[in-house]
PDB file of C-alpha atoms in Angstrom:
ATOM      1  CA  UNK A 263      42.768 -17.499  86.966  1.00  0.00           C
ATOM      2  CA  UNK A 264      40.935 -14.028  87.088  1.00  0.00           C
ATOM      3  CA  UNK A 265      41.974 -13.443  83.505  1.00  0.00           C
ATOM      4  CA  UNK A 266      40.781 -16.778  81.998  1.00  0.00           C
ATOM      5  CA  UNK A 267      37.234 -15.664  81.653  1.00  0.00           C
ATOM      6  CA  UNK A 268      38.353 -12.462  80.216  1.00  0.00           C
ATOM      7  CA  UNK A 269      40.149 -14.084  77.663  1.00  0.00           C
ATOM      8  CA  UNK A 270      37.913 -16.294  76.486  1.00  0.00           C
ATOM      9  CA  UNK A 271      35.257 -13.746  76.392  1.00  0.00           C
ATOM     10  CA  UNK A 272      37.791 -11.721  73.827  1.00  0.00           C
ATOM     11  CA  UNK A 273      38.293 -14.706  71.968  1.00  0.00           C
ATOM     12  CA  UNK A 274      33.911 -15.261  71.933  1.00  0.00           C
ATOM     13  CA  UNK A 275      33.540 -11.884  70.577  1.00  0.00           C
ATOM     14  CA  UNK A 276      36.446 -12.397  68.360  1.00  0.00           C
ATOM     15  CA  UNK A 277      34.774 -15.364  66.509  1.00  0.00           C
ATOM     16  CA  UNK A 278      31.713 -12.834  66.722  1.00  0.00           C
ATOM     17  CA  UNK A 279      32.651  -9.834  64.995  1.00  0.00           C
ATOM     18  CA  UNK A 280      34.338 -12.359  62.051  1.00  0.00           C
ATOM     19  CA  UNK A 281      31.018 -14.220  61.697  1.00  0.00           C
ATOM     20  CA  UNK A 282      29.483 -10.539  61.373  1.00  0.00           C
ATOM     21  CA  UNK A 283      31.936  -9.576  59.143  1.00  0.00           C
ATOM     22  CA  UNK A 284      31.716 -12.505  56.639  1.00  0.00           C
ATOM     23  CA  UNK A 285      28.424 -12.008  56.473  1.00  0.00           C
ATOM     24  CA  UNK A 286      28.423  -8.287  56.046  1.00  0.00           C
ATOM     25  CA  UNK A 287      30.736  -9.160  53.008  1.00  0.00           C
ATOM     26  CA  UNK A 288      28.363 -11.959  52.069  1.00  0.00           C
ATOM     27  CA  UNK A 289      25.909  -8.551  52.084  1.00  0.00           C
ATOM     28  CA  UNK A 290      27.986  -6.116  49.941  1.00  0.00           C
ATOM     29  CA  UNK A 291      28.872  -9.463  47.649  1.00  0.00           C
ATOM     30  CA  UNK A 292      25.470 -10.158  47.092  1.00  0.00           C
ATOM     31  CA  UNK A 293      24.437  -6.550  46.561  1.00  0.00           C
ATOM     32  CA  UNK A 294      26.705  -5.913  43.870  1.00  0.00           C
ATOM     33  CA  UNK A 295      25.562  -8.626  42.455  1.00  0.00           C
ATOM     34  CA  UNK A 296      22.366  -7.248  42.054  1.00  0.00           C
ATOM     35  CA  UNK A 297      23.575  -3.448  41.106  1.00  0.00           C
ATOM     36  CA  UNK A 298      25.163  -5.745  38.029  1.00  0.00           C
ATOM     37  CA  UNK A 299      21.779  -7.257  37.236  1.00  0.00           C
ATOM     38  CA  UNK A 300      20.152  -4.030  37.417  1.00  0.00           C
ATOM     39  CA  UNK A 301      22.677  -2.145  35.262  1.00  0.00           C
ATOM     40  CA  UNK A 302      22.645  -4.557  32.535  1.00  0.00           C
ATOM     41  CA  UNK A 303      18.793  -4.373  32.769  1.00  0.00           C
ATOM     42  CA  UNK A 304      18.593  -0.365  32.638  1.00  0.00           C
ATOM     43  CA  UNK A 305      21.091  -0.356  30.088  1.00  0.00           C
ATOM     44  CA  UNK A 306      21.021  -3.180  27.795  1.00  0.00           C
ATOM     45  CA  UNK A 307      17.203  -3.673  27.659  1.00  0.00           C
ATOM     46  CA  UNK A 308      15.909  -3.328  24.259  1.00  0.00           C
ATOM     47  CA  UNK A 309      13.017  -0.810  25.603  1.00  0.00           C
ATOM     48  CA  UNK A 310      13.729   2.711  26.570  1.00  0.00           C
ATOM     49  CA  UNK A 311      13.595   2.739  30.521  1.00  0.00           C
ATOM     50  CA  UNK A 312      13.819   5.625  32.600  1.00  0.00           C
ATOM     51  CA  UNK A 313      13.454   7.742  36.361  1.00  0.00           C
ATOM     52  CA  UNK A 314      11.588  10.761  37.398  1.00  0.00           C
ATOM     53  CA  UNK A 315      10.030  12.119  40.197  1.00  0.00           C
ATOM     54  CA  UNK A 316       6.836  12.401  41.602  1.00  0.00           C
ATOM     55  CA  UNK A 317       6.895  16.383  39.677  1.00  0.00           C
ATOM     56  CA  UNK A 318       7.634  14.645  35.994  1.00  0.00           C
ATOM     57  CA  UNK A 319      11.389  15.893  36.807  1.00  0.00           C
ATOM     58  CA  UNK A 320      13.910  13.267  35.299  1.00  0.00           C
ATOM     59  CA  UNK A 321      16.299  11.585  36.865  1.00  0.00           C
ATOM     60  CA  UNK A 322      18.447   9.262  35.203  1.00  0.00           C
ATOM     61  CA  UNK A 323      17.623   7.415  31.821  1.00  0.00           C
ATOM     62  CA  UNK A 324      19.164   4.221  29.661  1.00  0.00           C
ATOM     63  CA  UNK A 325      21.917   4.564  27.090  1.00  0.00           C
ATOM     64  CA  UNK A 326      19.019   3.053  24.776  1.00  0.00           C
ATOM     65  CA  UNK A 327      16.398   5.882  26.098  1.00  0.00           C
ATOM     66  CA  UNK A 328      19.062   8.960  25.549  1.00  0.00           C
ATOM     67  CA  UNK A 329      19.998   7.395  22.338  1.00  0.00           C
ATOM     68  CA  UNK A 330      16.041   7.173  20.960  1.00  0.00           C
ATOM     69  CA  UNK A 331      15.347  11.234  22.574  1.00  0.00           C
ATOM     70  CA  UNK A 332      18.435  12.375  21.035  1.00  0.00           C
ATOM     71  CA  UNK A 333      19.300  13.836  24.292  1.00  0.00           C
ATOM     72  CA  UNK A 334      23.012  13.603  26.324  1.00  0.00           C
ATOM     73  CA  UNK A 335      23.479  12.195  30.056  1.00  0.00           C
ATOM     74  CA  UNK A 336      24.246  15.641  31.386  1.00  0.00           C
ATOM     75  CA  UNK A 337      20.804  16.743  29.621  1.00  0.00           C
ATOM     76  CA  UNK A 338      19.140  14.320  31.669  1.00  0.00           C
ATOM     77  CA  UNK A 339      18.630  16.617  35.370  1.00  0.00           C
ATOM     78  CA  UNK A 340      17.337  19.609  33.350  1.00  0.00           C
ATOM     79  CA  UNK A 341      14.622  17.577  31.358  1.00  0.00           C
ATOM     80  CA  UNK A 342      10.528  17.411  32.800  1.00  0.00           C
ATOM     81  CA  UNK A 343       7.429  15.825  31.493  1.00  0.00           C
ATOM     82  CA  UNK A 344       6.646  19.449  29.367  1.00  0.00           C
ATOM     83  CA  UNK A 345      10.027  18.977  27.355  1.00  0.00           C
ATOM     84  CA  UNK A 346       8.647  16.263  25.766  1.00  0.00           C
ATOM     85  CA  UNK A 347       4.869  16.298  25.752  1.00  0.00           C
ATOM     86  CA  UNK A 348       2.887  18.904  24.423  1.00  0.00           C
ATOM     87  CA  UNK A 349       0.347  20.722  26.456  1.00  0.00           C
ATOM     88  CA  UNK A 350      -2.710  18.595  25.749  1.00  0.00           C
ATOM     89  CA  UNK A 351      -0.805  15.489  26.904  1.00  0.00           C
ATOM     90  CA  UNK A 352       0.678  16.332  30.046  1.00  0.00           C
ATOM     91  CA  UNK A 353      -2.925  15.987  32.191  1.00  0.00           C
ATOM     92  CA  UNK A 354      -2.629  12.273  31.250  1.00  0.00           C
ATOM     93  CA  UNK A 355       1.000  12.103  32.289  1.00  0.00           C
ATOM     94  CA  UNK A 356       0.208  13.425  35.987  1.00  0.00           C
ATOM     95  CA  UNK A 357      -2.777  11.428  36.057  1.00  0.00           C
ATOM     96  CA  UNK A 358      -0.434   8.590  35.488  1.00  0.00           C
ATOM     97  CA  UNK A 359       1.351   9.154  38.858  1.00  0.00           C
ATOM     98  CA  UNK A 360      -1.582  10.096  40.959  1.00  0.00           C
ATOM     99  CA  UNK A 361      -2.999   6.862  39.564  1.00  0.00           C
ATOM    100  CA  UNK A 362       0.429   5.166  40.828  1.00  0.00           C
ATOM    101  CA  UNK A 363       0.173   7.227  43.642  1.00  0.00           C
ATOM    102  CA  UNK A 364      -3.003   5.480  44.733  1.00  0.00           C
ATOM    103  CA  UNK A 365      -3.051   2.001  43.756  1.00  0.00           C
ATOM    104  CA  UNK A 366       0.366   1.129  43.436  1.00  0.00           C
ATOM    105  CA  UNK A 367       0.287   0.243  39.903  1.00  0.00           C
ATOM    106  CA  UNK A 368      -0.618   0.818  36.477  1.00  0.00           C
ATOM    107  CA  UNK A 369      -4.029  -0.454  34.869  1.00  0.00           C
ATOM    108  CA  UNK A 370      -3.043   0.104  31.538  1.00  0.00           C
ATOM    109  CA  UNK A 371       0.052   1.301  29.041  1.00  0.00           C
ATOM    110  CA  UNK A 372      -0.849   4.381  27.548  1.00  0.00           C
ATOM    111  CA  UNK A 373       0.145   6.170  24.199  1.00  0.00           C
ATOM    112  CA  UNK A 374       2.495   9.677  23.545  1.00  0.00           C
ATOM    113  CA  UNK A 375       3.548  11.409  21.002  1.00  0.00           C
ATOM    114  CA  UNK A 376       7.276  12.305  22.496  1.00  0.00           C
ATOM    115  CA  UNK A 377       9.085  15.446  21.137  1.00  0.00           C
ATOM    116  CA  UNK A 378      12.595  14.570  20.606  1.00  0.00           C
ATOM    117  CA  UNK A 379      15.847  17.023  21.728  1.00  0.00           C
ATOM    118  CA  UNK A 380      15.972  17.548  17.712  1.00  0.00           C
ATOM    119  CA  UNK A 381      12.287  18.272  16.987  1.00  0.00           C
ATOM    120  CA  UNK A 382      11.102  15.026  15.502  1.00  0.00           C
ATOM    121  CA  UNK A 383       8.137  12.791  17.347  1.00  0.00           C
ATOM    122  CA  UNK A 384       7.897   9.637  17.922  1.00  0.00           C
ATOM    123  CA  UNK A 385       4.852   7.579  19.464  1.00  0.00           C
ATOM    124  CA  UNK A 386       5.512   5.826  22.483  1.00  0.00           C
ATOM    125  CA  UNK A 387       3.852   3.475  24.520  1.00  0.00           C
ATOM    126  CA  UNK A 388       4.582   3.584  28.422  1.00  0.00           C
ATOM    127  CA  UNK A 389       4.158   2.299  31.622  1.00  0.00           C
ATOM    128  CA  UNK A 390       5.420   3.201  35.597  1.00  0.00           C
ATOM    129  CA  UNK A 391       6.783   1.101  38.202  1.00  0.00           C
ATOM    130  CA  UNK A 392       6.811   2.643  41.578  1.00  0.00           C
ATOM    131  CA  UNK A 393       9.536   2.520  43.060  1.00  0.00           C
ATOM    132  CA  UNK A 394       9.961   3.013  47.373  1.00  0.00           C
ATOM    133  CA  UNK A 395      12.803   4.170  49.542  1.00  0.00           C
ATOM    134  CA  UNK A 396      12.628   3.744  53.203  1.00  0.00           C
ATOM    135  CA  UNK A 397       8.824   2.705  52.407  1.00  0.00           C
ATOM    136  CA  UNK A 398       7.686   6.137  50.929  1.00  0.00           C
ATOM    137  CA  UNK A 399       6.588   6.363  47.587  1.00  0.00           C
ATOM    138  CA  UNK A 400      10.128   8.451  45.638  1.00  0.00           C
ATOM    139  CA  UNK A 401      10.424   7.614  42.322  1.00  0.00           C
ATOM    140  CA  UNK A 402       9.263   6.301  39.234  1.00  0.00           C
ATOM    141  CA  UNK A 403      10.495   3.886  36.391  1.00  0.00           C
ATOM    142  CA  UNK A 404       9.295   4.249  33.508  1.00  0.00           C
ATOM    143  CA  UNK A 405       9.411   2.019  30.303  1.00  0.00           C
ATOM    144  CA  UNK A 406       8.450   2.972  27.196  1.00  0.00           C
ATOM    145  CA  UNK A 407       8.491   1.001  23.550  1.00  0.00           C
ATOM    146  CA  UNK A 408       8.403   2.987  20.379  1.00  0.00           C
ATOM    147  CA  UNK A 409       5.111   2.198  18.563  1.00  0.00           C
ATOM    148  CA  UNK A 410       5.466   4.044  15.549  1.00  0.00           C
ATOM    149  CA  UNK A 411       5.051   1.341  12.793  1.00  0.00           C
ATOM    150  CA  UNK A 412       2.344  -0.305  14.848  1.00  0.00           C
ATOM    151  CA  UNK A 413       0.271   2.864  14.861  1.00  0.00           C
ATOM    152  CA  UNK A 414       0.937   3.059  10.841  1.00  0.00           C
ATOM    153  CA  UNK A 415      -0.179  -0.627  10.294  1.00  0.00           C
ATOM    154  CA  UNK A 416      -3.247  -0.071  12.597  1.00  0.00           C
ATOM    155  CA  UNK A 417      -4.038   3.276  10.604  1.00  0.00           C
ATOM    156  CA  UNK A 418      -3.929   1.017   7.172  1.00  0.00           C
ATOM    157  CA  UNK A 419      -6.118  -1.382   8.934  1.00  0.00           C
ATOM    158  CA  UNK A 420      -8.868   1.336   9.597  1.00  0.00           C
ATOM    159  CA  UNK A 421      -8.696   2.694   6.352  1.00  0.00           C
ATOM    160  CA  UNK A 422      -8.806  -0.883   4.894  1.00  0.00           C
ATOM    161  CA  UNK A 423     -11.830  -1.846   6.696  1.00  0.00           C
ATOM    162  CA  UNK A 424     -13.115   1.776   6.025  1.00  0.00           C
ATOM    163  CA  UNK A 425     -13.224   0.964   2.425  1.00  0.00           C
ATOM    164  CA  UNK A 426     -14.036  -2.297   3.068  1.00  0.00           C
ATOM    165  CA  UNK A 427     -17.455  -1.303   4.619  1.00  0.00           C
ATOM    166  CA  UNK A 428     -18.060   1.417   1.793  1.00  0.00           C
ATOM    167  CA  UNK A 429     -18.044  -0.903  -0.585  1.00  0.00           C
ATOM    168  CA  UNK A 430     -20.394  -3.613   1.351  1.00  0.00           C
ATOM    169  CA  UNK A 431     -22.687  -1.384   2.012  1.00  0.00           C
ATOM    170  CA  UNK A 432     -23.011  -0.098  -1.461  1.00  0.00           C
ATOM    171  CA  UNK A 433     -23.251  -3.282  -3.086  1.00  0.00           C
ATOM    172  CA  UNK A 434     -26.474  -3.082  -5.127  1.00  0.00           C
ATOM    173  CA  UNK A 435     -27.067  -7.190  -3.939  1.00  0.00           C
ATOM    174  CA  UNK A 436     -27.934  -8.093  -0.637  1.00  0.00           C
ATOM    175  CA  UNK A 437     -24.982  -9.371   1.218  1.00  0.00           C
ATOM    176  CA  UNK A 438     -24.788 -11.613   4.418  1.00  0.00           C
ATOM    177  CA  UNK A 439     -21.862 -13.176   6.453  1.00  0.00           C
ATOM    178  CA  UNK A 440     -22.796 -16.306   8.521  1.00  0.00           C
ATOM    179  CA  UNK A 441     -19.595 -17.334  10.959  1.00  0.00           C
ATOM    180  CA  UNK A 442     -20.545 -21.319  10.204  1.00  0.00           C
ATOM    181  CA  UNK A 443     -23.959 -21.036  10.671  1.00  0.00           C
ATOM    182  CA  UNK A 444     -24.529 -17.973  13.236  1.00  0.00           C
ATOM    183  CA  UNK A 445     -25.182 -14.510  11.266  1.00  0.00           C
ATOM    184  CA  UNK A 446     -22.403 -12.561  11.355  1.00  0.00           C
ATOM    185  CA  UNK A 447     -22.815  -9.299   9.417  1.00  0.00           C
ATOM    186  CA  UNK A 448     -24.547  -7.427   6.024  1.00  0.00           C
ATOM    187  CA  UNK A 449     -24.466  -4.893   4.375  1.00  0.00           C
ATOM    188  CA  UNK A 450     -27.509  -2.357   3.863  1.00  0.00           C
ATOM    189  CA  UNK A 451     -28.647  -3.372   1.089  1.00  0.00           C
ATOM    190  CA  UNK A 452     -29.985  -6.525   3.394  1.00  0.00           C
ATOM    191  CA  UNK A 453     -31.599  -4.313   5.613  1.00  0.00           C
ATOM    192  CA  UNK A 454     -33.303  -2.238   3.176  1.00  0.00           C
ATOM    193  CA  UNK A 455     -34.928  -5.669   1.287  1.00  0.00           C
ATOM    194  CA  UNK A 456     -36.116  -7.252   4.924  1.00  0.00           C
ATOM    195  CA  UNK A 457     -37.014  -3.892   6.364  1.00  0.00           C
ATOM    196  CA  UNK A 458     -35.385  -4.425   9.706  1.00  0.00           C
ATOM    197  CA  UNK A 459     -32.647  -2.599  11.401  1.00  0.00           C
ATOM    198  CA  UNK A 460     -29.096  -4.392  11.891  1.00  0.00           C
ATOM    199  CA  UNK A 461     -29.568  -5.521  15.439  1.00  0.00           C
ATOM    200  CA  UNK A 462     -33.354  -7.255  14.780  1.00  0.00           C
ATOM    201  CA  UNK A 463     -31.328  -9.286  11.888  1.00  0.00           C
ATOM    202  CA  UNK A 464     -28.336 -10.346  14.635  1.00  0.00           C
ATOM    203  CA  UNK A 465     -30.659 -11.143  17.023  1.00  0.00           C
ATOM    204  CA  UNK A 466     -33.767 -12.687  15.516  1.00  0.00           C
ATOM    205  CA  UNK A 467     -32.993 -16.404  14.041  1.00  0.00           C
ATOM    206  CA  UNK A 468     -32.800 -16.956   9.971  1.00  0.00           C
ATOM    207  CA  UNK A 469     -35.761 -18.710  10.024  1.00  0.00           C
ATOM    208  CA  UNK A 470     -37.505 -15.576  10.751  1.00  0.00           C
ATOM    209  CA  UNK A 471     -36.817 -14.451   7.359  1.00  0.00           C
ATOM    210  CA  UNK A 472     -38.543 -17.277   4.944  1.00  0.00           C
ATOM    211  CA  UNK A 473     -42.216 -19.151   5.706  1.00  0.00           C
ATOM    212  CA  UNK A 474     -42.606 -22.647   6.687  1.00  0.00           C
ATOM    213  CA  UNK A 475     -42.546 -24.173   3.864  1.00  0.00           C
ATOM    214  CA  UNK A 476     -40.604 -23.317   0.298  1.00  0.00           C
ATOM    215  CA  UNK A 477     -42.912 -23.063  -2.698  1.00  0.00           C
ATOM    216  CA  UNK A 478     -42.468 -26.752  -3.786  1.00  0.00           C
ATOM    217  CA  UNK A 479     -43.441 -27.909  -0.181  1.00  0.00           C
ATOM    218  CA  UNK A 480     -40.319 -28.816   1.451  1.00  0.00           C
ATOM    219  CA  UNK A 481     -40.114 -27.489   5.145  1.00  0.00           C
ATOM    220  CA  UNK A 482     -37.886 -24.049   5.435  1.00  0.00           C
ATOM    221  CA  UNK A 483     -35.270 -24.751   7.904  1.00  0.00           C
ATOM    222  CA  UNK A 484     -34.765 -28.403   7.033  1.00  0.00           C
ATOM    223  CA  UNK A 485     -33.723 -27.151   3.618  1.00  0.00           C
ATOM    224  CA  UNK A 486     -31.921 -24.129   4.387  1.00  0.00           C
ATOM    225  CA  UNK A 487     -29.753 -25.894   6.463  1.00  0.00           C
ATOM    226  CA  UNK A 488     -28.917 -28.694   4.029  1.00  0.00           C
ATOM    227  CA  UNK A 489     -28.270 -25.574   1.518  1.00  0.00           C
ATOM    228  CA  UNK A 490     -25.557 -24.253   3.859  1.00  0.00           C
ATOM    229  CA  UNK A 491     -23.803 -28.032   4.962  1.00  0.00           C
ATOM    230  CA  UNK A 492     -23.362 -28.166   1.599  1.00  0.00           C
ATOM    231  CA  UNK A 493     -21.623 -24.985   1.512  1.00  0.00           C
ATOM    232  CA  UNK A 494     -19.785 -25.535   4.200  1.00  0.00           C
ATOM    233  CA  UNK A 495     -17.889 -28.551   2.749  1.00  0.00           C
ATOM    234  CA  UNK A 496     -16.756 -26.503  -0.270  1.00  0.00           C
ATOM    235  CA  UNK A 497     -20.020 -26.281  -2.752  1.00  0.00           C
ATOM    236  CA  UNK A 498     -20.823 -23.083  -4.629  1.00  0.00           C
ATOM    237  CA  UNK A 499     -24.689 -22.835  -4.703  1.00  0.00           C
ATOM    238  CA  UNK A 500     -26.973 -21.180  -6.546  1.00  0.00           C
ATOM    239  CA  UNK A 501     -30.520 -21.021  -6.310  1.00  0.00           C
ATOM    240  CA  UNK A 502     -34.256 -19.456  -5.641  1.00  0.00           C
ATOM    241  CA  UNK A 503     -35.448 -18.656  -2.337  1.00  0.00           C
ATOM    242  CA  UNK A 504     -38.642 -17.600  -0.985  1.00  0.00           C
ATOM    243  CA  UNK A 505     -37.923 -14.909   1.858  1.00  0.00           C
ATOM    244  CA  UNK A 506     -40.404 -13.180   3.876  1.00  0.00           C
ATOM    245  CA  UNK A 507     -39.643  -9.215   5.360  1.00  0.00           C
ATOM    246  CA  UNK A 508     -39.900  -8.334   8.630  1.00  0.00           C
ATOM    247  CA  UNK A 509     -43.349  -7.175   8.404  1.00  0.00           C
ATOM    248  CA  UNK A 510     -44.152 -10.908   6.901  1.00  0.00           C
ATOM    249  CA  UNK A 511     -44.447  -9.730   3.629  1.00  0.00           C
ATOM    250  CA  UNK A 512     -42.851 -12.506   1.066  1.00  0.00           C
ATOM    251  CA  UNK A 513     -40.202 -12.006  -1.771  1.00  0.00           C
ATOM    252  CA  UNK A 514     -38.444 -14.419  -4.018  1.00  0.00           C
ATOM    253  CA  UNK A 515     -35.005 -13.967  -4.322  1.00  0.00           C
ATOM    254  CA  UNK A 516     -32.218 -15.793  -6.373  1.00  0.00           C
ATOM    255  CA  UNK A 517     -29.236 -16.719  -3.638  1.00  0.00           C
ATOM    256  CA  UNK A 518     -25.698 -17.603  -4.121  1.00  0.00           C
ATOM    257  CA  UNK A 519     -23.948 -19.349  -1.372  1.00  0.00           C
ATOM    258  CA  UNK A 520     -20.533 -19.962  -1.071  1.00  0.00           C
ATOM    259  CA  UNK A 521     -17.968 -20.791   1.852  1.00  0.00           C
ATOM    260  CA  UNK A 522     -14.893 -18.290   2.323  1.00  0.00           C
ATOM    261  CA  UNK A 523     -12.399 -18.881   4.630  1.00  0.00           C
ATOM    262  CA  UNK A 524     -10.573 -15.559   6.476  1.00  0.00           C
ATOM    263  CA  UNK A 525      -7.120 -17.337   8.287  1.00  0.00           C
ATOM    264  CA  UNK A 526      -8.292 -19.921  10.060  1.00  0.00           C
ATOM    265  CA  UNK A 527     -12.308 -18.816  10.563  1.00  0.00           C
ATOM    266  CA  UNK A 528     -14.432 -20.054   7.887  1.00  0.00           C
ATOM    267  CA  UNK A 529     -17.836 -18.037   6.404  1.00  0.00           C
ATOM    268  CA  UNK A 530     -20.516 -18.524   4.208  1.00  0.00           C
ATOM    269  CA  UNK A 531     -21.230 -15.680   2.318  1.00  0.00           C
ATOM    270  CA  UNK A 532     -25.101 -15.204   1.038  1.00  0.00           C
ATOM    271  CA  UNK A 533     -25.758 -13.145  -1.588  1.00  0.00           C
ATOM    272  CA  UNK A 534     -29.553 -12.016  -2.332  1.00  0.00           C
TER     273      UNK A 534
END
């Protein structure tokens, strides 16, 4: 009888150590499931993601990162931030991490021009991830998109709208934009006729602009707002308007109004 105990007690911790061990294989099982999740991420995501240090010292990049550089894996433990930024840029790069550093995240992406193994640039937009081991701060991933044609078709928007405002602004007729029937912009030709800077004409009503009453009596604003429901639904108007300048000094001007439509905003454009 002395040895019954015993033996069930081996048996107990029998049926103990193969509960712990299923489980530590449940562990390993469901950890490798995860290292396959995060390889196919690192390496198959369409973005270029990458490691460094809290130094800008690289540690390990994507097939898809290498491949955009132009740089090999075994490059990869000899590369820093000053490899592929130039001087000016690397302040932001380190303010990047402190800022990770601090609050744990990243406000905003930000923009680099990235030197390439062979030379070339390429503009980049990036953003960190901090990453923890043992619950200290130890790495960094970084992800970064190549933002090259966006940059180009943003440039062409700029100079658009450059020339654009050049050529509103030299207009020799008065030009105004009403979003329905809220100003929205003019040119300076406007301003020089009512004598008023741009922000008096955003901010002071239309009505400021004309008397009371239109030369053949009809009240102001009743008819100035018929003029531009009538624009609205499609009509091209032309016409003779009695203004008054800022300084309440009147003027008679002939208008056209018409309704133009931008994607799906529509304007009324006023010319004086």
């Amino acid at each position: 009888m002395p040895d019954g105990p015993t033996r069930f007690g081996l048996e107990r911790k029998v049926r103990e150590l193969e509960e712990d061990l299923l489980k530590l294989q449940g562990s390993l099982a469901e950890l490798r499931r995860k290292e396959i999740i995060l390889d196919a991420i690192f390496d198959r995501s369409l973005d270029a993601v990458y490691l460094h240090d809290l130094e800008g010292r690289f540690m390990d990049a994507s097939a898809y990162a290498l491949e955009v550089f132009g740089y090999e894996r075994k490059d990869i433990g000899n590369l820093t931030f000053q490899d592929l930024l130039s001087p000016d840029q690397l302040p932001r790069a380190m303010n990047a991490v402190e800022e990770l550093l601090k609050t744990g995240h990243q406000k905003q992406p930000l923009e680099f021009q990235v030197r390439r193994k062979d030379g070339g640039c390429l503009w980049m937009e990036t953003r960190g991830l901090l990453v923890h081991r043992d619950g200290r701060p130890a790495m960094i991933c970084g992800i970064a998109r190549e933002i090259g044609r966006r940059r180009d078709i943003e440039d062409e928007l700029k100079a658009s709208s450059r020339k654009y405002q050049t050529l509103f602004d030299s207009a020799n007729d008065g030009v105004f934009i009403f979003k329905g029937r809220s100003f929205s912009d003019c040119n300076a030709k406007v301003l020089k006729l009512f004598g008023c800077t741009r922000e008096q004409m955003s901010t002071l009503p239309p009505h400021h602009f004309f008397p009371p009453e239109q030369p053949d009596g009809s009240d102001s604003r009743s008819k100035a707002r018929a003029y531009m429901a009538a624009a609205l639904k499609g009509e091209n108007l032309s016409f003779e308007w009695t203004y008054r300048r800022l300084d309440g000094t009147p003027f008679v001007a002939d208008v056209n109004l018409r309704r133009i439509e931008v994607g799906e905003d529509v304007f009324l454009q006023v010319i004086v």
